[in-house]
PDB file of N, CA, C and O in Angstrom:
ATOM      1  N   UNK A 894      70.472  77.448  28.590  1.00 61.00           N
ATOM      2  CA  UNK A 894      71.033  77.364  29.483  1.00 61.00           C
ATOM      3  C   UNK A 894      71.471  78.504  30.431  1.00 61.00           C
ATOM      4  O   UNK A 894      72.391  79.256  30.673  1.00 61.00           O
ATOM      5  N   UNK A 895      70.274  78.967  30.909  1.00 67.00           N
ATOM      6  CA  UNK A 895      70.441  80.274  31.909  1.00 67.00           C
ATOM      7  C   UNK A 895      71.239  79.860  33.374  1.00 67.00           C
ATOM      8  O   UNK A 895      71.887  79.043  33.703  1.00 67.00           O
ATOM      9  N   UNK A 896      71.833  80.887  33.847  1.00 80.00           N
ATOM     10  CA  UNK A 896      72.656  80.800  34.781  1.00 80.00           C
ATOM     11  C   UNK A 896      74.454  81.171  34.256  1.00 80.00           C
ATOM     12  O   UNK A 896      75.226  80.750  35.122  1.00 80.00           O
ATOM     13  N   UNK A 897      74.422  80.082  33.032  1.00 85.00           N
ATOM     14  CA  UNK A 897      75.651  79.844  32.684  1.00 85.00           C
ATOM     15  C   UNK A 897      76.736  80.894  32.230  1.00 85.00           C
ATOM     16  O   UNK A 897      77.861  80.442  31.694  1.00 85.00           O
ATOM     17  N   UNK A 898      76.259  82.025  31.689  1.00 87.00           N
ATOM     18  CA  UNK A 898      76.936  83.111  30.823  1.00 87.00           C
ATOM     19  C   UNK A 898      77.945  83.498  31.176  1.00 87.00           C
ATOM     20  O   UNK A 898      78.825  84.395  30.475  1.00 87.00           O
ATOM     21  N   UNK A 899      78.406  83.114  32.656  1.00 89.00           N
ATOM     22  CA  UNK A 899      79.544  83.736  33.379  1.00 89.00           C
ATOM     23  C   UNK A 899      80.654  83.003  32.825  1.00 89.00           C
ATOM     24  O   UNK A 899      82.319  83.350  32.406  1.00 89.00           O
ATOM     25  N   UNK A 900      80.663  81.408  32.227  1.00 92.00           N
ATOM     26  CA  UNK A 900      81.763  80.770  32.029  1.00 92.00           C
ATOM     27  C   UNK A 900      82.239  80.870  30.752  1.00 92.00           C
ATOM     28  O   UNK A 900      83.618  81.327  30.890  1.00 92.00           O
ATOM     29  N   UNK A 901      82.096  82.003  29.737  1.00 93.00           N
ATOM     30  CA  UNK A 901      82.782  82.541  28.825  1.00 93.00           C
ATOM     31  C   UNK A 901      83.454  83.319  29.127  1.00 93.00           C
ATOM     32  O   UNK A 901      84.730  83.284  28.635  1.00 93.00           O
ATOM     33  N   UNK A 902      83.122  84.526  30.037  1.00 93.00           N
ATOM     34  CA  UNK A 902      84.131  85.895  30.417  1.00 93.00           C
ATOM     35  C   UNK A 902      85.557  85.291  31.354  1.00 93.00           C
ATOM     36  O   UNK A 902      86.255  85.312  31.385  1.00 93.00           O
ATOM     37  N   UNK A 903      85.116  84.370  32.115  1.00 94.00           N
ATOM     38  CA  UNK A 903      86.016  83.582  33.054  1.00 94.00           C
ATOM     39  C   UNK A 903      87.152  82.516  32.488  1.00 94.00           C
ATOM     40  O   UNK A 903      88.302  82.858  33.051  1.00 94.00           O
ATOM     41  N   UNK A 904      86.784  81.651  31.188  1.00 95.00           N
ATOM     42  CA  UNK A 904      87.383  81.203  30.653  1.00 95.00           C
ATOM     43  C   UNK A 904      88.225  82.154  29.703  1.00 95.00           C
ATOM     44  O   UNK A 904      89.839  82.127  29.337  1.00 95.00           O
ATOM     45  N   UNK A 905      88.038  83.354  28.996  1.00 96.00           N
ATOM     46  CA  UNK A 905      89.022  84.516  28.487  1.00 96.00           C
ATOM     47  C   UNK A 905      89.267  84.868  29.355  1.00 96.00           C
ATOM     48  O   UNK A 905      90.890  84.681  28.860  1.00 96.00           O
ATOM     49  N   UNK A 906      89.369  85.166  30.739  1.00 97.00           N
ATOM     50  CA  UNK A 906      90.065  85.668  31.327  1.00 97.00           C
ATOM     51  C   UNK A 906      91.295  84.653  31.445  1.00 97.00           C
ATOM     52  O   UNK A 906      92.835  84.943  32.022  1.00 97.00           O
ATOM     53  N   UNK A 907      91.445  83.573  32.310  1.00 96.00           N
ATOM     54  CA  UNK A 907      92.342  82.700  32.162  1.00 96.00           C
ATOM     55  C   UNK A 907      93.135  82.514  30.774  1.00 96.00           C
ATOM     56  O   UNK A 907      94.200  82.047  31.005  1.00 96.00           O
ATOM     57  N   UNK A 908      92.291  82.510  29.662  1.00 97.00           N
ATOM     58  CA  UNK A 908      93.693  82.402  28.359  1.00 97.00           C
ATOM     59  C   UNK A 908      93.915  83.941  28.340  1.00 97.00           C
ATOM     60  O   UNK A 908      95.287  83.440  27.922  1.00 97.00           O
ATOM     61  N   UNK A 909      93.969  84.646  28.824  1.00 96.00           N
ATOM     62  CA  UNK A 909      94.722  85.692  28.591  1.00 96.00           C
ATOM     63  C   UNK A 909      95.444  85.904  29.696  1.00 96.00           C
ATOM     64  O   UNK A 909      96.653  85.824  29.509  1.00 96.00           O
ATOM     65  N   UNK A 910      94.992  85.195  30.819  1.00 95.00           N
ATOM     66  CA  UNK A 910      96.382  85.110  31.668  1.00 95.00           C
ATOM     67  C   UNK A 910      97.422  83.859  31.653  1.00 95.00           C
ATOM     68  O   UNK A 910      99.095  84.384  31.783  1.00 95.00           O
ATOM     69  N   UNK A 911      96.917  83.201  30.505  1.00 96.00           N
ATOM     70  CA  UNK A 911      98.031  81.723  30.696  1.00 96.00           C
ATOM     71  C   UNK A 911      98.902  82.606  28.888  1.00 96.00           C
ATOM     72  O   UNK A 911      99.872  82.436  29.416  1.00 96.00           O
ATOM     73  N   UNK A 912      98.365  84.086  28.449  1.00 94.00           N
ATOM     74  CA  UNK A 912      99.082  84.080  26.845  1.00 94.00           C
ATOM     75  C   UNK A 912      99.822  84.665  27.910  1.00 94.00           C
ATOM     76  O   UNK A 912     101.391  85.071  27.550  1.00 94.00           O
ATOM     77  N   UNK A 913      99.849  86.086  29.202  1.00 91.00           N
ATOM     78  CA  UNK A 913     100.810  86.549  29.672  1.00 91.00           C
ATOM     79  C   UNK A 913     101.510  86.008  30.650  1.00 91.00           C
ATOM     80  O   UNK A 913     103.226  86.544  30.163  1.00 91.00           O
ATOM     81  N   UNK A 914     101.724  85.652  30.975  1.00 93.00           N
ATOM     82  CA  UNK A 914     102.400  84.462  31.551  1.00 93.00           C
ATOM     83  C   UNK A 914     103.592  83.729  31.067  1.00 93.00           C
ATOM     84  O   UNK A 914     104.242  83.886  30.800  1.00 93.00           O
ATOM     85  N   UNK A 915     103.574  83.383  29.720  1.00 95.00           N
ATOM     86  CA  UNK A 915     103.919  82.271  28.823  1.00 95.00           C
ATOM     87  C   UNK A 915     104.941  83.599  27.915  1.00 95.00           C
ATOM     88  O   UNK A 915     105.620  83.327  27.028  1.00 95.00           O
ATOM     89  N   UNK A 916     104.452  84.713  27.955  1.00 94.00           N
ATOM     90  CA  UNK A 916     104.565  84.850  26.817  1.00 94.00           C
ATOM     91  C   UNK A 916     105.741  86.366  27.623  1.00 94.00           C
ATOM     92  O   UNK A 916     106.471  88.185  26.838  1.00 94.00           O
ATOM     93  N   UNK A 917     105.616  86.769  28.882  1.00 93.00           N
ATOM     94  CA  UNK A 917     106.155  87.891  29.457  1.00 93.00           C
ATOM     95  C   UNK A 917     107.221  88.306  29.564  1.00 93.00           C
ATOM     96  O   UNK A 917     108.166  89.494  29.103  1.00 93.00           O
ATOM     97  N   UNK A 918     108.233  87.526  29.077  1.00 90.00           N
ATOM     98  CA  UNK A 918     110.106  87.489  28.594  1.00 90.00           C
ATOM     99  C   UNK A 918     109.923  88.279  27.336  1.00 90.00           C
ATOM    100  O   UNK A 918     110.378  89.113  27.293  1.00 90.00           O
ATOM    101  N   UNK A 919     109.463  87.842  26.651  1.00 91.00           N
ATOM    102  CA  UNK A 919     109.292  88.647  25.330  1.00 91.00           C
ATOM    103  C   UNK A 919     108.630  89.874  25.094  1.00 91.00           C
ATOM    104  O   UNK A 919     108.970  90.765  24.546  1.00 91.00           O
ATOM    105  N   UNK A 920     107.756  90.289  26.132  1.00 88.00           N
ATOM    106  CA  UNK A 920     107.120  91.079  26.553  1.00 88.00           C
ATOM    107  C   UNK A 920     108.185  92.507  26.775  1.00 88.00           C
ATOM    108  O   UNK A 920     108.709  93.770  26.503  1.00 88.00           O
ATOM    109  N   UNK A 921     108.726  91.798  27.769  1.00 87.00           N
ATOM    110  CA  UNK A 921     109.774  92.454  28.831  1.00 87.00           C
ATOM    111  C   UNK A 921     110.897  93.015  27.589  1.00 87.00           C
ATOM    112  O   UNK A 921     111.239  94.155  27.615  1.00 87.00           O
ATOM    113  N   UNK A 922     111.608  92.138  27.003  1.00 84.00           N
ATOM    114  CA  UNK A 922     112.873  92.185  26.079  1.00 84.00           C
ATOM    115  C   UNK A 922     112.134  93.126  24.718  1.00 84.00           C
ATOM    116  O   UNK A 922     112.915  94.355  24.409  1.00 84.00           O
ATOM    117  N   UNK A 923     111.075  93.243  24.263  1.00 87.00           N
ATOM    118  CA  UNK A 923     110.393  94.363  23.392  1.00 87.00           C
ATOM    119  C   UNK A 923     110.414  95.466  24.280  1.00 87.00           C
ATOM    120  O   UNK A 923     111.020  96.522  23.229  1.00 87.00           O
ATOM    121  N   UNK A 924     109.552  96.053  24.879  1.00 87.00           N
ATOM    122  CA  UNK A 924     109.620  97.164  25.897  1.00 87.00           C
ATOM    123  C   UNK A 924     111.192  97.384  25.881  1.00 87.00           C
ATOM    124  O   UNK A 924     111.378  98.988  25.371  1.00 87.00           O
ATOM    125  N   UNK A 925     112.070  96.753  26.772  1.00 81.00           N
ATOM    126  CA  UNK A 925     113.846  97.193  26.916  1.00 81.00           C
ATOM    127  C   UNK A 925     114.152  97.822  25.593  1.00 81.00           C
ATOM    128  O   UNK A 925     115.044  98.900  25.139  1.00 81.00           O
ATOM    129  N   UNK A 926     114.079  97.042  24.331  1.00 80.00           N
ATOM    130  CA  UNK A 926     114.262  97.220  23.178  1.00 80.00           C
ATOM    131  C   UNK A 926     113.577  98.508  22.285  1.00 80.00           C
ATOM    132  O   UNK A 926     114.224  99.769  21.848  1.00 80.00           O
ATOM    133  N   UNK A 927     112.158  98.989  22.724  1.00 85.00           N
ATOM    134  CA  UNK A 927     111.980 100.085  21.950  1.00 85.00           C
ATOM    135  C   UNK A 927     112.412 101.233  22.876  1.00 85.00           C
ATOM    136  O   UNK A 927     112.177 102.554  22.320  1.00 85.00           O
ATOM    137  N   UNK A 928     112.608 101.130  24.194  1.00 84.00           N
ATOM    138  CA  UNK A 928     113.630 102.465  24.649  1.00 84.00           C
ATOM    139  C   UNK A 928     114.421 102.741  24.596  1.00 84.00           C
ATOM    140  O   UNK A 928     115.056 103.043  25.571  1.00 84.00           O
ATOM    141  N   UNK A 929     115.389 101.805  23.773  1.00 75.00           N
ATOM    142  CA  UNK A 929     116.353 102.132  23.540  1.00 75.00           C
ATOM    143  C   UNK A 929     117.653 101.227  24.479  1.00 75.00           C
ATOM    144  O   UNK A 929     119.300 101.350  24.511  1.00 75.00           O
ATOM    145  N   UNK A 930     117.536 100.356  25.120  1.00 72.00           N
ATOM    146  CA  UNK A 930     118.495  99.617  25.961  1.00 72.00           C
ATOM    147  C   UNK A 930     118.802  98.927  25.313  1.00 72.00           C
ATOM    148  O   UNK A 930     118.447  98.296  24.368  1.00 72.00           O
ATOM    149  N   UNK A 931     119.852  97.973  25.355  1.00 74.00           N
ATOM    150  CA  UNK A 931     120.366  97.013  25.023  1.00 74.00           C
ATOM    151  C   UNK A 931     119.918  96.167  25.475  1.00 74.00           C
ATOM    152  O   UNK A 931     119.595  95.316  26.345  1.00 74.00           O
ATOM    153  N   UNK A 932     120.055  94.910  24.600  1.00 73.00           N
ATOM    154  CA  UNK A 932     120.012  93.035  25.432  1.00 73.00           C
ATOM    155  C   UNK A 932     120.464  92.863  26.524  1.00 73.00           C
ATOM    156  O   UNK A 932     122.147  92.917  26.447  1.00 73.00           O
ATOM    157  N   UNK A 933     119.977  92.481  26.973  1.00 74.00           N
ATOM    158  CA  UNK A 933     120.839  91.056  27.535  1.00 74.00           C
ATOM    159  C   UNK A 933     122.210  90.264  27.099  1.00 74.00           C
ATOM    160  O   UNK A 933     121.675  89.861  26.526  1.00 74.00           O
ATOM    161  N   UNK A 934     123.564  90.791  27.617  1.00 81.00           N
ATOM    162  CA  UNK A 934     124.262  89.468  27.880  1.00 81.00           C
ATOM    163  C   UNK A 934     125.188  90.658  25.940  1.00 81.00           C
ATOM    164  O   UNK A 934     125.554  89.758  25.791  1.00 81.00           O
ATOM    165  N   UNK A 935     124.922  91.095  25.757  1.00 84.00           N
ATOM    166  CA  UNK A 935     125.561  92.427  24.722  1.00 84.00           C
ATOM    167  C   UNK A 935     126.088  93.126  25.386  1.00 84.00           C
ATOM    168  O   UNK A 935     126.041  93.489  26.326  1.00 84.00           O
ATOM    169  N   UNK A 936     128.068  92.476  24.899  1.00 85.00           N
ATOM    170  CA  UNK A 936     128.479  93.869  25.870  1.00 85.00           C
ATOM    171  C   UNK A 936     129.366  95.333  25.056  1.00 85.00           C
ATOM    172  O   UNK A 936     129.702  94.560  23.921  1.00 85.00           O
ATOM    173  N   UNK A 937     128.764  96.193  25.153  1.00 82.00           N
ATOM    174  CA  UNK A 937     129.032  96.937  23.956  1.00 82.00           C
ATOM    175  C   UNK A 937     130.563  97.794  23.863  1.00 82.00           C
ATOM    176  O   UNK A 937     130.796  97.801  22.452  1.00 82.00           O
ATOM    177  N   UNK A 938     131.218  96.790  24.509  1.00 86.00           N
ATOM    178  CA  UNK A 938     133.045  97.187  24.702  1.00 86.00           C
ATOM    179  C   UNK A 938     133.291  96.372  23.686  1.00 86.00           C
ATOM    180  O   UNK A 938     133.983  96.415  22.800  1.00 86.00           O
ATOM    181  N   UNK A 939     133.272  94.960  23.391  1.00 89.00           N
ATOM    182  CA  UNK A 939     133.981  94.085  22.889  1.00 89.00           C
ATOM    183  C   UNK A 939     132.542  94.447  21.085  1.00 89.00           C
ATOM    184  O   UNK A 939     133.431  94.347  19.953  1.00 89.00           O
ATOM    185  N   UNK A 940     131.787  95.074  21.089  1.00 85.00           N
ATOM    186  CA  UNK A 940     130.678  95.230  19.878  1.00 85.00           C
ATOM    187  C   UNK A 940     131.749  96.568  19.304  1.00 85.00           C
ATOM    188  O   UNK A 940     131.790  96.137  18.313  1.00 85.00           O
ATOM    189  N   UNK A 941     131.938  97.397  20.309  1.00 82.00           N
ATOM    190  CA  UNK A 941     132.270  98.701  19.554  1.00 82.00           C
ATOM    191  C   UNK A 941     134.030  98.116  19.123  1.00 82.00           C
ATOM    192  O   UNK A 941     134.720  98.355  17.836  1.00 82.00           O
ATOM    193  N   UNK A 942     134.794  96.990  19.709  1.00 85.00           N
ATOM    194  CA  UNK A 942     135.859  96.938  19.529  1.00 85.00           C
ATOM    195  C   UNK A 942     136.332  95.641  18.175  1.00 85.00           C
ATOM    196  O   UNK A 942     136.806  95.819  17.479  1.00 85.00           O
ATOM    197  N   UNK A 943     134.609  94.869  17.569  1.00 89.00           N
ATOM    198  CA  UNK A 943     135.167  94.222  16.786  1.00 89.00           C
ATOM    199  C   UNK A 943     134.552  95.016  15.624  1.00 89.00           C
ATOM    200  O   UNK A 943     135.099  95.198  14.764  1.00 89.00           O
ATOM    201  N   UNK A 944     133.493  95.544  15.859  1.00 84.00           N
ATOM    202  CA  UNK A 944     133.404  96.688  14.612  1.00 84.00           C
ATOM    203  C   UNK A 944     134.357  97.837  14.187  1.00 84.00           C
ATOM    204  O   UNK A 944     134.769  98.050  13.065  1.00 84.00           O
ATOM    205  N   UNK A 945     135.209  97.891  14.909  1.00 83.00           N
ATOM    206  CA  UNK A 945     136.096  99.215  14.595  1.00 83.00           C
ATOM    207  C   UNK A 945     137.475  98.296  14.058  1.00 83.00           C
ATOM    208  O   UNK A 945     138.540  98.542  13.167  1.00 83.00           O
ATOM    209  N   UNK A 946     137.716  96.472  13.970  1.00 86.00           N
ATOM    210  CA  UNK A 946     138.553  96.005  13.568  1.00 86.00           C
ATOM    211  C   UNK A 946     137.813  95.267  12.501  1.00 86.00           C
ATOM    212  O   UNK A 946     138.774  95.114  11.604  1.00 86.00           O
ATOM    213  N   UNK A 947     137.213  95.727  11.887  1.00 86.00           N
ATOM    214  CA  UNK A 947     136.891  95.627  10.264  1.00 86.00           C
ATOM    215  C   UNK A 947     137.411  96.468   9.007  1.00 86.00           C
ATOM    216  O   UNK A 947     137.853  97.352   9.741  1.00 86.00           O
ATOM    217  N   UNK A 948     137.198  95.846   8.163  1.00 86.00           N
ATOM    218  CA  UNK A 948     138.391  96.116   7.512  1.00 86.00           C
ATOM    219  C   UNK A 948     137.681  97.625   6.808  1.00 86.00           C
ATOM    220  O   UNK A 948     136.285  97.120   6.159  1.00 86.00           O
ATOM    221  N   UNK A 949     138.104  98.484   6.955  1.00 83.00           N
ATOM    222  CA  UNK A 949     137.623 100.071   5.907  1.00 83.00           C
ATOM    223  C   UNK A 949     136.479 100.277   7.177  1.00 83.00           C
ATOM    224  O   UNK A 949     135.638 101.290   6.640  1.00 83.00           O
ATOM    225  N   UNK A 950     136.473 100.280   8.697  1.00 74.00           N
ATOM    226  CA  UNK A 950     135.822 100.864   9.566  1.00 74.00           C
ATOM    227  C   UNK A 950     136.311 102.418  10.037  1.00 74.00           C
ATOM    228  O   UNK A 950     137.015 102.113  10.221  1.00 74.00           O
ATOM    229  N   UNK A 951     134.981 103.192  10.071  1.00 74.00           N
ATOM    230  CA  UNK A 951     135.309 104.238   9.876  1.00 74.00           C
ATOM    231  C   UNK A 951     135.501 104.679  11.572  1.00 74.00           C
ATOM    232  O   UNK A 951     134.894 103.195  12.350  1.00 74.00           O
ATOM    233  N   UNK A 952     135.889 105.265  12.167  1.00 70.00           N
ATOM    234  CA  UNK A 952     136.099 105.924  13.863  1.00 70.00           C
ATOM    235  C   UNK A 952     134.941 105.961  14.315  1.00 70.00           C
ATOM    236  O   UNK A 952     134.377 107.364  13.312  1.00 70.00           O
ATOM    237  N   UNK A 953     134.212 105.754  15.237  1.00 62.00           N
ATOM    238  CA  UNK A 953     133.255 106.026  15.607  1.00 62.00           C
ATOM    239  C   UNK A 953     133.038 105.881  16.756  1.00 62.00           C
ATOM    240  O   UNK A 953     133.904 105.247  17.582  1.00 62.00           O
ATOM    241  N   UNK A 954     132.239 106.526  17.914  1.00 64.00           N
ATOM    242  CA  UNK A 954     131.824 106.053  18.640  1.00 64.00           C
ATOM    243  C   UNK A 954     130.569 105.910  19.409  1.00 64.00           C
ATOM    244  O   UNK A 954     129.398 106.279  19.171  1.00 64.00           O
ATOM    245  N   UNK A 955     130.048 104.362  20.364  1.00 60.00           N
ATOM    246  CA  UNK A 955     129.559 104.277  20.777  1.00 60.00           C
ATOM    247  C   UNK A 955     128.876 104.759  22.430  1.00 60.00           C
ATOM    248  O   UNK A 955     130.207 104.453  23.344  1.00 60.00           O
ATOM    249  N   UNK A 956     128.281 104.598  23.000  1.00 65.00           N
ATOM    250  CA  UNK A 956     127.647 105.660  24.036  1.00 65.00           C
ATOM    251  C   UNK A 956     127.858 104.518  25.082  1.00 65.00           C
ATOM    252  O   UNK A 956     126.755 103.594  25.050  1.00 65.00           O
ATOM    253  N   UNK A 957     128.122 104.333  26.255  1.00 61.00           N
ATOM    254  CA  UNK A 957     128.732 102.861  27.271  1.00 61.00           C
ATOM    255  C   UNK A 957     127.542 103.645  28.326  1.00 61.00           C
ATOM    256  O   UNK A 957     127.295 102.359  29.458  1.00 61.00           O
ATOM    257  N   UNK A 958     127.045 104.296  28.503  1.00 61.00           N
ATOM    258  CA  UNK A 958     126.698 104.063  29.912  1.00 61.00           C
ATOM    259  C   UNK A 958     125.437 104.582  30.164  1.00 61.00           C
ATOM    260  O   UNK A 958     124.636 104.132  28.847  1.00 61.00           O
ATOM    261  N   UNK A 959     125.030 103.886  31.221  1.00 55.00           N
ATOM    262  CA  UNK A 959     123.472 103.427  31.386  1.00 55.00           C
ATOM    263  C   UNK A 959     123.262 101.522  31.200  1.00 55.00           C
ATOM    264  O   UNK A 959     124.362 101.215  30.994  1.00 55.00           O
ATOM    265  N   UNK A 960     122.564 101.124  31.326  1.00 50.00           N
ATOM    266  CA  UNK A 960     122.244  99.716  31.226  1.00 50.00           C
ATOM    267  C   UNK A 960     121.530  99.442  30.040  1.00 50.00           C
ATOM    268  O   UNK A 960     121.112  99.625  29.606  1.00 50.00           O
TER     269      UNK A 960
END
């Protein structure tokens, strides 16, 4: 099969592309969480109020600056 050695690398690149496209959202969210960003849809004010209203909850401060 001389001359067909290029098929394997090209197929591998297509597979890599499909994996990247299908997992892009997960990768983006993972990087955000690794960089200490809050998850989308989480309201830090509601979280603070919920935690402060738990019985026996100590007083603490949650930083709400930034996104």
